[in-house]
XYZ file of C-alpha atoms in Angstrom:
532
model
C -0.021 0.002 -0.012
C 2.873 2.396 0.878
C 4.429 1.767 -2.551
C 1.151 2.554 -4.288
C 0.858 5.873 -2.356
C 4.396 6.769 -3.193
C 3.830 6.116 -6.946
C 0.624 8.140 -6.935
C 2.495 11.017 -5.223
C 5.176 11.011 -7.859
C 2.622 10.936 -10.651
C 0.744 13.839 -9.067
C 3.933 15.923 -8.948
C 4.783 15.098 -12.551
C 1.280 15.857 -13.705
C 1.282 19.202 -11.938
C 4.567 20.372 -13.341
C 4.444 23.574 -15.301
C 4.858 23.462 -19.125
C 8.259 23.654 -20.875
C 9.063 25.684 -23.930
C 12.254 24.921 -25.840
C 14.337 27.306 -27.992
C 17.553 26.817 -29.879
C 19.306 29.977 -30.930
C 22.370 30.515 -33.080
C 24.164 33.871 -32.509
C 26.005 35.170 -35.555
C 27.178 38.365 -37.170
C 25.432 39.382 -40.383
C 24.891 42.316 -42.674
C 22.024 44.635 -41.728
C 20.883 47.920 -43.307
C 18.708 49.614 -40.653
C 19.619 53.216 -41.657
C 20.310 52.556 -45.321
C 23.980 51.610 -45.061
C 25.547 48.214 -44.509
C 26.420 47.388 -40.886
C 27.620 44.406 -38.913
C 24.674 43.282 -36.759
C 24.132 40.545 -34.261
C 21.572 38.073 -35.502
C 19.622 35.334 -33.699
C 18.714 32.499 -36.037
C 19.435 34.920 -38.880
C 16.949 37.465 -37.533
C 17.384 41.143 -36.584
C 15.796 41.844 -34.156
C 15.732 38.402 -32.621
C 12.631 36.150 -32.328
C 9.927 36.849 -29.760
C 9.630 34.662 -26.745
C 5.986 33.762 -26.116
C 5.236 32.244 -22.711
C 2.482 31.813 -20.165
C 2.807 32.490 -16.410
C 4.963 29.787 -14.740
C 6.267 28.348 -17.979
C 9.793 26.872 -17.900
C 11.959 28.327 -20.672
C 14.817 26.213 -21.933
C 16.944 28.390 -24.258
C 20.019 26.820 -25.805
C 22.289 29.651 -27.042
C 25.071 28.744 -29.536
C 27.701 31.475 -29.638
C 29.041 31.623 -33.187
C 30.773 34.994 -32.678
C 34.534 35.275 -32.251
C 34.152 36.775 -28.803
C 32.380 35.816 -25.523
C 28.632 36.488 -25.389
C 25.772 36.624 -22.883
C 22.060 37.298 -23.029
C 20.073 38.868 -20.222
C 16.321 39.040 -19.700
C 15.095 42.488 -18.819
C 12.184 42.122 -16.363
C 12.259 38.364 -15.949
C 12.681 38.011 -12.221
C 14.569 34.692 -12.132
C 12.940 33.773 -8.760
C 15.524 32.205 -6.447
C 17.775 31.780 -9.468
C 20.166 34.658 -10.206
C 22.465 32.071 -11.771
C 20.340 32.530 -14.960
C 20.382 36.340 -15.053
C 22.867 36.572 -17.898
C 25.031 39.475 -16.738
C 28.735 39.241 -15.978
C 28.179 39.516 -12.269
C 26.214 36.250 -12.289
C 27.352 34.239 -15.340
C 30.568 33.281 -17.070
C 30.422 34.395 -20.708
C 29.644 31.791 -23.405
C 33.000 31.217 -25.156
C 33.261 31.495 -28.941
C 32.079 28.315 -30.616
C 30.401 27.033 -27.500
C 26.841 26.947 -26.165
C 25.002 27.436 -22.904
C 21.412 26.493 -22.021
C 19.496 28.929 -19.906
C 16.886 27.179 -17.759
C 14.477 29.634 -16.162
C 10.870 29.894 -15.061
C 8.681 32.913 -15.522
C 7.318 32.292 -12.013
C 4.230 34.331 -11.070
C 4.814 36.845 -13.899
C 2.786 38.336 -16.743
C 3.588 41.223 -19.025
C 5.844 42.744 -21.626
C 9.654 42.567 -21.443
C 12.664 42.058 -23.699
C 16.045 40.361 -23.820
C 19.368 41.816 -24.875
C 23.117 41.037 -25.073
C 24.864 42.224 -21.909
C 28.577 42.152 -22.727
C 31.090 44.287 -24.656
C 28.634 46.916 -25.905
C 26.958 44.208 -28.065
C 23.655 45.869 -27.457
C 24.651 48.503 -30.058
C 24.746 45.764 -32.700
C 21.363 44.099 -31.997
C 20.741 40.694 -30.461
C 17.597 41.928 -28.720
C 14.010 40.729 -28.938
C 10.633 40.846 -27.211
C 9.288 38.717 -24.353
C 5.472 38.237 -23.894
C 4.166 36.493 -20.812
C 0.448 35.807 -21.016
C -1.874 35.128 -18.148
C -2.941 31.516 -17.533
C -6.329 30.738 -19.202
C -8.426 30.847 -16.068
C -7.011 34.113 -14.731
C -9.203 37.072 -15.771
C -7.596 39.916 -17.720
C -9.082 43.344 -17.406
C -9.728 43.786 -21.188
C -11.081 41.598 -23.988
C -8.655 39.482 -25.947
C -7.174 41.701 -28.692
C -7.399 40.723 -32.332
C -3.607 40.817 -32.574
C -0.547 41.230 -30.370
C 2.410 43.172 -31.759
C 5.893 43.625 -30.340
C 7.316 47.122 -31.012
C 11.015 47.497 -30.214
C 12.106 51.146 -30.433
C 15.558 52.613 -29.790
C 18.184 55.034 -30.836
C 20.874 53.694 -33.121
C 24.377 54.390 -34.368
C 25.667 53.789 -37.918
C 29.107 53.216 -36.356
C 30.184 49.652 -35.651
C 29.659 48.655 -32.041
C 33.347 47.713 -31.689
C 34.332 51.246 -32.599
C 31.848 52.634 -30.075
C 33.259 50.304 -27.434
C 36.821 51.476 -28.265
C 35.758 55.123 -27.869
C 34.457 54.297 -24.390
C 37.532 52.171 -23.511
C 39.732 55.182 -24.341
C 37.770 57.249 -21.818
C 35.800 59.391 -24.313
C 32.144 60.131 -24.572
C 29.952 58.874 -27.468
C 28.526 61.234 -30.042
C 24.806 61.738 -30.469
C 23.042 58.697 -32.135
C 22.316 58.722 -35.900
C 18.716 57.642 -35.906
C 15.860 55.686 -34.361
C 14.865 52.122 -35.239
C 11.415 50.604 -35.038
C 11.680 46.787 -35.043
C 15.125 47.044 -36.500
C 14.209 49.341 -39.383
C 14.409 53.020 -40.219
C 11.600 55.282 -41.344
C 8.598 53.514 -42.883
C 10.492 50.221 -42.806
C 8.133 48.511 -40.332
C 4.403 48.018 -40.943
C 1.574 46.762 -38.701
C -1.612 45.559 -40.421
C -4.984 46.000 -38.741
C -8.587 45.271 -39.705
C -11.237 47.997 -39.410
C -13.108 47.995 -36.123
C -10.793 45.632 -34.331
C -8.506 46.278 -31.317
C -4.823 45.377 -31.114
C -2.242 45.195 -28.413
C 1.096 46.923 -28.970
C 3.927 45.956 -26.585
C 6.418 48.831 -26.752
C 9.935 48.473 -25.347
C 12.743 51.019 -25.570
C 15.743 48.820 -26.304
C 17.965 51.775 -27.181
C 21.188 52.983 -25.683
C 20.360 56.320 -24.052
C 17.473 58.379 -25.217
C 13.891 58.657 -23.895
C 11.456 58.276 -26.817
C 7.877 59.474 -27.429
C 5.528 57.008 -29.212
C 2.350 58.044 -31.024
C 0.046 56.921 -33.846
C -1.429 59.399 -36.259
C -5.179 59.898 -35.723
C -5.448 57.209 -33.040
C -5.649 57.205 -29.305
C -3.962 54.525 -27.218
C -5.285 52.927 -24.048
C -2.533 52.073 -21.527
C -3.213 48.661 -19.941
C 0.056 47.216 -18.651
C 3.516 48.304 -17.491
C 6.256 45.681 -16.989
C 3.910 43.050 -15.593
C 1.369 45.282 -13.863
C -2.140 45.925 -15.134
C -2.700 49.624 -14.994
C -5.658 51.926 -14.644
C -6.704 52.230 -18.293
C -5.780 55.712 -19.315
C -6.355 57.099 -22.838
C -3.249 58.733 -24.297
C -2.419 60.534 -27.508
C 1.306 59.842 -27.046
C 3.498 57.951 -24.558
C 6.980 58.645 -23.194
C 9.031 55.448 -23.066
C 12.300 55.913 -21.251
C 15.276 53.713 -22.116
C 14.878 50.190 -20.781
C 11.068 50.537 -20.165
C 8.196 48.459 -21.537
C 4.474 49.293 -21.946
C 1.360 47.715 -23.420
C -1.288 49.805 -25.146
C -4.563 48.893 -26.927
C -5.292 50.559 -30.239
C -8.644 50.354 -32.047
C -8.742 50.636 -35.799
C -11.659 53.111 -35.781
C -10.565 55.633 -38.395
C -11.217 55.826 -42.158
C -9.393 53.088 -44.071
C -5.909 54.286 -45.131
C -2.345 54.073 -43.877
C -1.298 56.110 -40.835
C 2.091 57.098 -39.442
C 3.461 55.587 -36.277
C 5.957 58.217 -35.075
C 8.795 57.838 -32.549
C 11.012 60.826 -31.611
C 13.644 61.634 -29.040
C 12.759 63.551 -25.897
C 14.785 66.150 -23.955
C 17.396 66.563 -26.718
C 18.491 69.709 -28.593
C 18.557 67.727 -31.816
C 15.268 65.842 -32.357
C 15.502 62.492 -34.104
C 12.274 61.102 -35.551
C 11.458 57.787 -37.217
C 8.211 56.332 -38.533
C 6.464 53.047 -39.142
C 3.101 52.398 -40.807
C -0.272 51.444 -39.347
C -1.770 49.715 -42.399
C -5.545 49.153 -42.614
C -6.172 45.855 -44.413
C -8.514 47.560 -46.887
C -6.355 50.632 -47.373
C -5.662 51.988 -50.792
C -4.047 55.204 -49.614
C -0.408 55.281 -48.409
C 0.897 57.611 -45.734
C 1.393 61.171 -46.854
C 2.426 64.522 -45.452
C 4.468 65.049 -42.328
C 4.245 62.585 -39.423
C 2.374 63.768 -36.271
C 4.350 66.006 -33.991
C 4.911 65.191 -30.331
C 6.396 66.670 -27.188
C 10.072 67.573 -27.339
C 11.805 69.050 -24.263
C 8.849 69.516 -21.917
C 9.669 67.835 -18.618
C 6.498 68.854 -16.738
C 4.366 67.110 -19.400
C 6.352 63.884 -18.985
C 6.338 64.093 -15.173
C 2.553 64.560 -15.149
C 2.080 61.543 -17.412
C 4.397 59.417 -15.286
C 2.492 60.247 -12.124
C -0.786 59.317 -13.831
C 0.339 55.719 -14.371
C -1.204 53.758 -11.540
C -1.981 50.127 -10.672
C -5.428 48.699 -11.395
C -6.209 47.448 -7.955
C -9.182 45.333 -9.008
C -7.401 43.409 -11.748
C -5.783 40.009 -11.253
C -2.096 39.707 -11.851
C -0.448 36.335 -12.428
C -2.608 34.912 -9.630
C -6.381 35.197 -9.193
C -6.075 37.599 -6.262
C -6.345 41.351 -7.081
C -3.099 43.303 -7.609
C -4.192 45.644 -4.796
C -4.290 42.894 -2.176
C -0.563 43.463 -1.389
C -0.677 46.572 0.828
C 2.828 47.920 0.321
C 1.847 51.271 1.848
C 1.229 49.667 5.281
C 4.603 47.911 5.623
C 7.259 49.514 7.749
C 10.376 50.468 5.857
C 13.456 48.816 7.413
C 16.125 50.734 5.507
C 16.525 53.784 3.264
C 19.126 53.749 0.501
C 19.893 56.929 -1.449
C 21.625 56.539 -4.788
C 23.073 59.497 -6.688
C 24.437 59.256 -10.228
C 27.494 61.315 -11.193
C 30.045 61.707 -13.971
C 33.745 62.574 -13.785
C 37.275 61.646 -14.751
C 39.378 58.878 -13.170
C 42.996 58.838 -14.394
C 42.018 61.359 -17.089
C 39.347 58.992 -18.473
C 35.588 59.419 -18.494
C 33.835 57.376 -15.805
C 30.313 57.258 -14.334
C 29.467 56.375 -10.761
C 26.811 55.602 -8.143
C 27.447 57.227 -4.769
C 30.945 58.023 -5.906
C 31.862 54.424 -6.837
C 32.442 53.469 -10.468
C 31.967 49.740 -10.995
C 34.767 47.631 -12.531
C 34.159 43.961 -13.269
C 36.064 41.384 -11.225
C 37.986 38.441 -12.814
C 35.277 36.066 -11.659
C 31.493 36.448 -11.731
C 30.363 37.627 -8.310
C 27.691 35.060 -7.902
C 30.171 32.214 -8.485
C 32.707 33.737 -6.066
C 29.959 34.057 -3.475
C 28.691 30.528 -3.976
C 32.149 28.929 -3.741
C 33.355 31.301 -0.998
C 36.267 32.559 -3.084
C 37.816 35.428 -1.233
C 39.308 38.635 -2.660
C 36.842 38.932 -5.603
C 34.549 41.535 -4.027
C 33.757 43.113 -0.711
C 30.191 43.556 0.595
C 29.790 47.154 1.591
C 32.107 48.548 -1.098
C 29.414 51.042 -2.020
C 27.755 53.293 0.667
C 24.047 53.648 1.319
C 24.290 57.414 0.727
C 26.151 59.787 -1.543
C 29.533 60.958 -0.192
C 31.144 64.017 -1.756
C 31.826 64.508 -5.460
C 34.968 62.455 -5.951
C 34.847 59.179 -7.944
C 36.854 56.037 -7.394
C 36.676 52.610 -8.976
C 35.739 49.352 -7.190
C 33.785 46.161 -7.734
C 30.847 47.636 -5.873
C 28.525 45.262 -3.970
C 25.878 46.393 -1.518
C 24.604 43.916 1.056
C 20.928 43.534 1.928
C 18.902 41.176 4.118
C 16.451 38.731 2.721
C 12.839 39.828 3.324
C 13.832 43.413 4.239
C 11.410 46.101 3.021
C 13.565 48.865 1.572
C 13.066 52.418 0.342
C 15.421 53.458 -2.461
C 15.688 57.100 -3.447
C 17.330 57.762 -6.802
C 18.801 61.287 -6.865
C 19.703 62.825 -10.218
C 21.764 65.946 -9.779
C 22.733 66.100 -13.462
C 20.994 67.655 -16.487
C 20.107 64.338 -18.116
C 17.111 62.021 -17.835
C 18.336 58.987 -15.953
C 16.819 55.505 -16.105
C 17.425 52.811 -13.469
C 16.731 49.074 -13.624
C 16.916 46.427 -10.919
C 17.255 42.801 -11.977
C 15.318 40.166 -10.032
C 12.608 42.488 -8.824
C 9.691 44.871 -9.426
C 9.423 47.887 -7.170
C 6.651 50.338 -6.326
C 7.343 53.834 -7.750
C 5.896 55.792 -4.836
C 7.052 59.288 -5.727
C 9.000 61.560 -8.061
C 9.568 65.313 -8.150
C 12.074 68.030 -8.901
C 14.742 69.292 -6.501
C 16.387 67.466 -3.639
C 14.686 64.657 -1.749
C 14.182 65.128 2.002
C 12.272 63.150 4.599
C 9.414 65.620 4.060
C 9.132 64.356 0.475
C 7.458 61.218 1.850
C 4.319 63.275 2.474
C 3.594 63.194 -1.289
C 4.192 59.442 -1.718
C 1.471 57.372 -3.338
C 0.910 54.604 -0.811
C -2.226 53.192 -2.393
C -1.896 52.374 -6.116
C 1.700 53.160 -7.187
C 2.709 51.235 -10.263
C 4.939 48.193 -9.781
C 7.704 47.901 -12.391
C 11.418 47.149 -12.812
C 12.711 50.275 -14.609
C 12.076 53.904 -13.570
C 13.157 57.248 -14.877
C 14.590 60.207 -12.867
C 14.162 63.590 -14.406
C 16.988 66.211 -14.451
C 17.750 67.747 -11.012
C 15.055 65.517 -9.583
C 14.440 62.401 -7.507
C 12.388 59.241 -7.744
C 11.581 57.026 -4.750
C 10.646 53.344 -4.826
C 9.678 50.690 -2.280
C 10.964 47.120 -2.804
C 10.379 43.931 -0.813
C 13.634 41.984 -0.936
C 12.097 38.533 -1.250
C 14.415 37.121 -3.940
C 17.754 35.806 -2.691
C 20.658 36.349 -5.110
C 23.194 38.677 -6.674
C 21.236 41.318 -8.568
C 22.443 43.991 -10.913
C 21.182 47.549 -10.313
C 22.210 49.660 -13.313
C 21.712 52.719 -15.374
C 20.005 51.927 -18.637
C 21.977 54.726 -20.295
C 24.243 52.116 -21.797
C 27.522 54.058 -22.092
C 27.113 55.023 -18.427
C 26.456 51.444 -17.423
C 29.510 50.314 -19.412
C 31.712 52.912 -17.704
C 30.654 52.099 -14.180
C 27.186 53.367 -13.359
C 25.968 50.069 -11.884
C 26.494 47.849 -8.849
C 25.281 44.536 -7.415
C 22.780 44.106 -4.625
C 23.564 40.940 -2.701
C 20.325 39.813 -1.109
C 21.466 37.302 1.485
C 19.804 34.632 3.612
C 21.899 32.778 6.182
C 19.768 29.675 5.648
C 21.096 27.649 2.741
C 17.940 25.995 1.483
C 16.199 25.518 -1.861
C 13.261 27.174 -0.145
C 15.164 30.475 -0.464
C 17.537 29.875 -3.394
C 18.106 27.118 -5.968
C 21.412 25.303 -6.212
C 23.913 26.267 -8.900
C 22.808 24.727 -12.233
C 24.579 21.538 -13.193
C 25.531 23.068 -16.526
C 26.911 26.312 -15.093
C 29.969 27.666 -16.875
C 33.064 28.238 -14.749
C 35.695 30.868 -15.344
C 38.190 33.087 -13.543
C 39.047 31.863 -10.048
C 36.147 29.446 -10.253
C 37.483 27.750 -13.347
C 38.412 24.475 -11.647
C 35.300 24.280 -9.517
C 32.509 21.807 -10.211
C 28.778 21.778 -9.553
């Protein structure tokens, strides 16, 4: 009888296991012509941009990546939280690069997630050559979604772009110089009017918009059509009607668009924000029965107005009655009633170190170690990094380099204040987490700033902007053990040091808190001779 019960238990576990989706990707260089001239781009299975990943909440993704470049390569997954599993995050602080001619299989679960995200190459300024693509995580069939199923679901990858080869751009940064202004904007890997989206009259479509660019905030709009905002990086939002939408670098949004205008072709326009030189690119919204191509100038949008963008950002709020990845309402987690256990203030800065351009957080400019930090931590390899090598608060204006790691306790509830004392729009991303954007405003943050926090329906997301001479405050529950990258999405700044790692630590070594190192983990640096 015991044997029968044991067999039935095993069968029940197997039957209840979440689905698997398998992908095999070949990474190569190839010729691309996004702005009308030949460039060397990074292709995935011959595609630029790369293929979409379509998944459902809790799916297991098995992605076998073959690196056919002549240099090491890694992919990271912007917004995928890698619950208990920072070994799969795909940044150099967690993973050894995939050597040329070799492969590595990522094994990850989109645990308790829905929404719109993207993946990108994380090493060697590869992001300036492509290798990015969209990620869609749909709700499970029985979980209600707060809008009818759309007639179509489009990925829209927008971003600024250089005609210059990414290796030349990297060399400029390696020599301590700043990059020039980008040459154009791409929409799904193409220049003006190169991308087209077909719609049928009277039907509604979902557009998942991600800014996969290198530095610039972009404004997205569709000629003659309103957009209804419905989701931000895994959170269903209050459904706000917009004529245009600011998408800061690294961010993702979902909007619904109804084809309710006379049948013809309409411009989709994307332009830079907060820049003296305005770059604009267009795509086409094509009605299936259209006989009239786009004509005239594309629709204009906001340019340098910060107050307009700030007002829009504050209007983006969580739909408290909608279900997220689970059937309970998104508003059932009362973040505003939890006592903050720690406040961390992070200030970005720029300066010279040894006569070369560097960027810093709290005066520390990150330099990579010779061994991924997560491996060094797992194997207790000393001398690779020091917890506490970056302070909780800004200290002076000087900049020094270090492999900066900040320690944090598992299950702590933390307030992070991003202070931007520069004249740029900053964009910050935290791997492994979503956070509640509780406040943002101009000037310096003080404790009195908490009086204006939204403690009811702040949007939960993984990437937030900070306007010039301004601050943004977020709350985050540190419930995901691991080594997590906190970085500027302004990619040259990230490359030259504006990032660090948050080590969320639990003294209990248990798979309840963190999974074991994968059996196929690559080993390098001082961990080269270690084995799983």
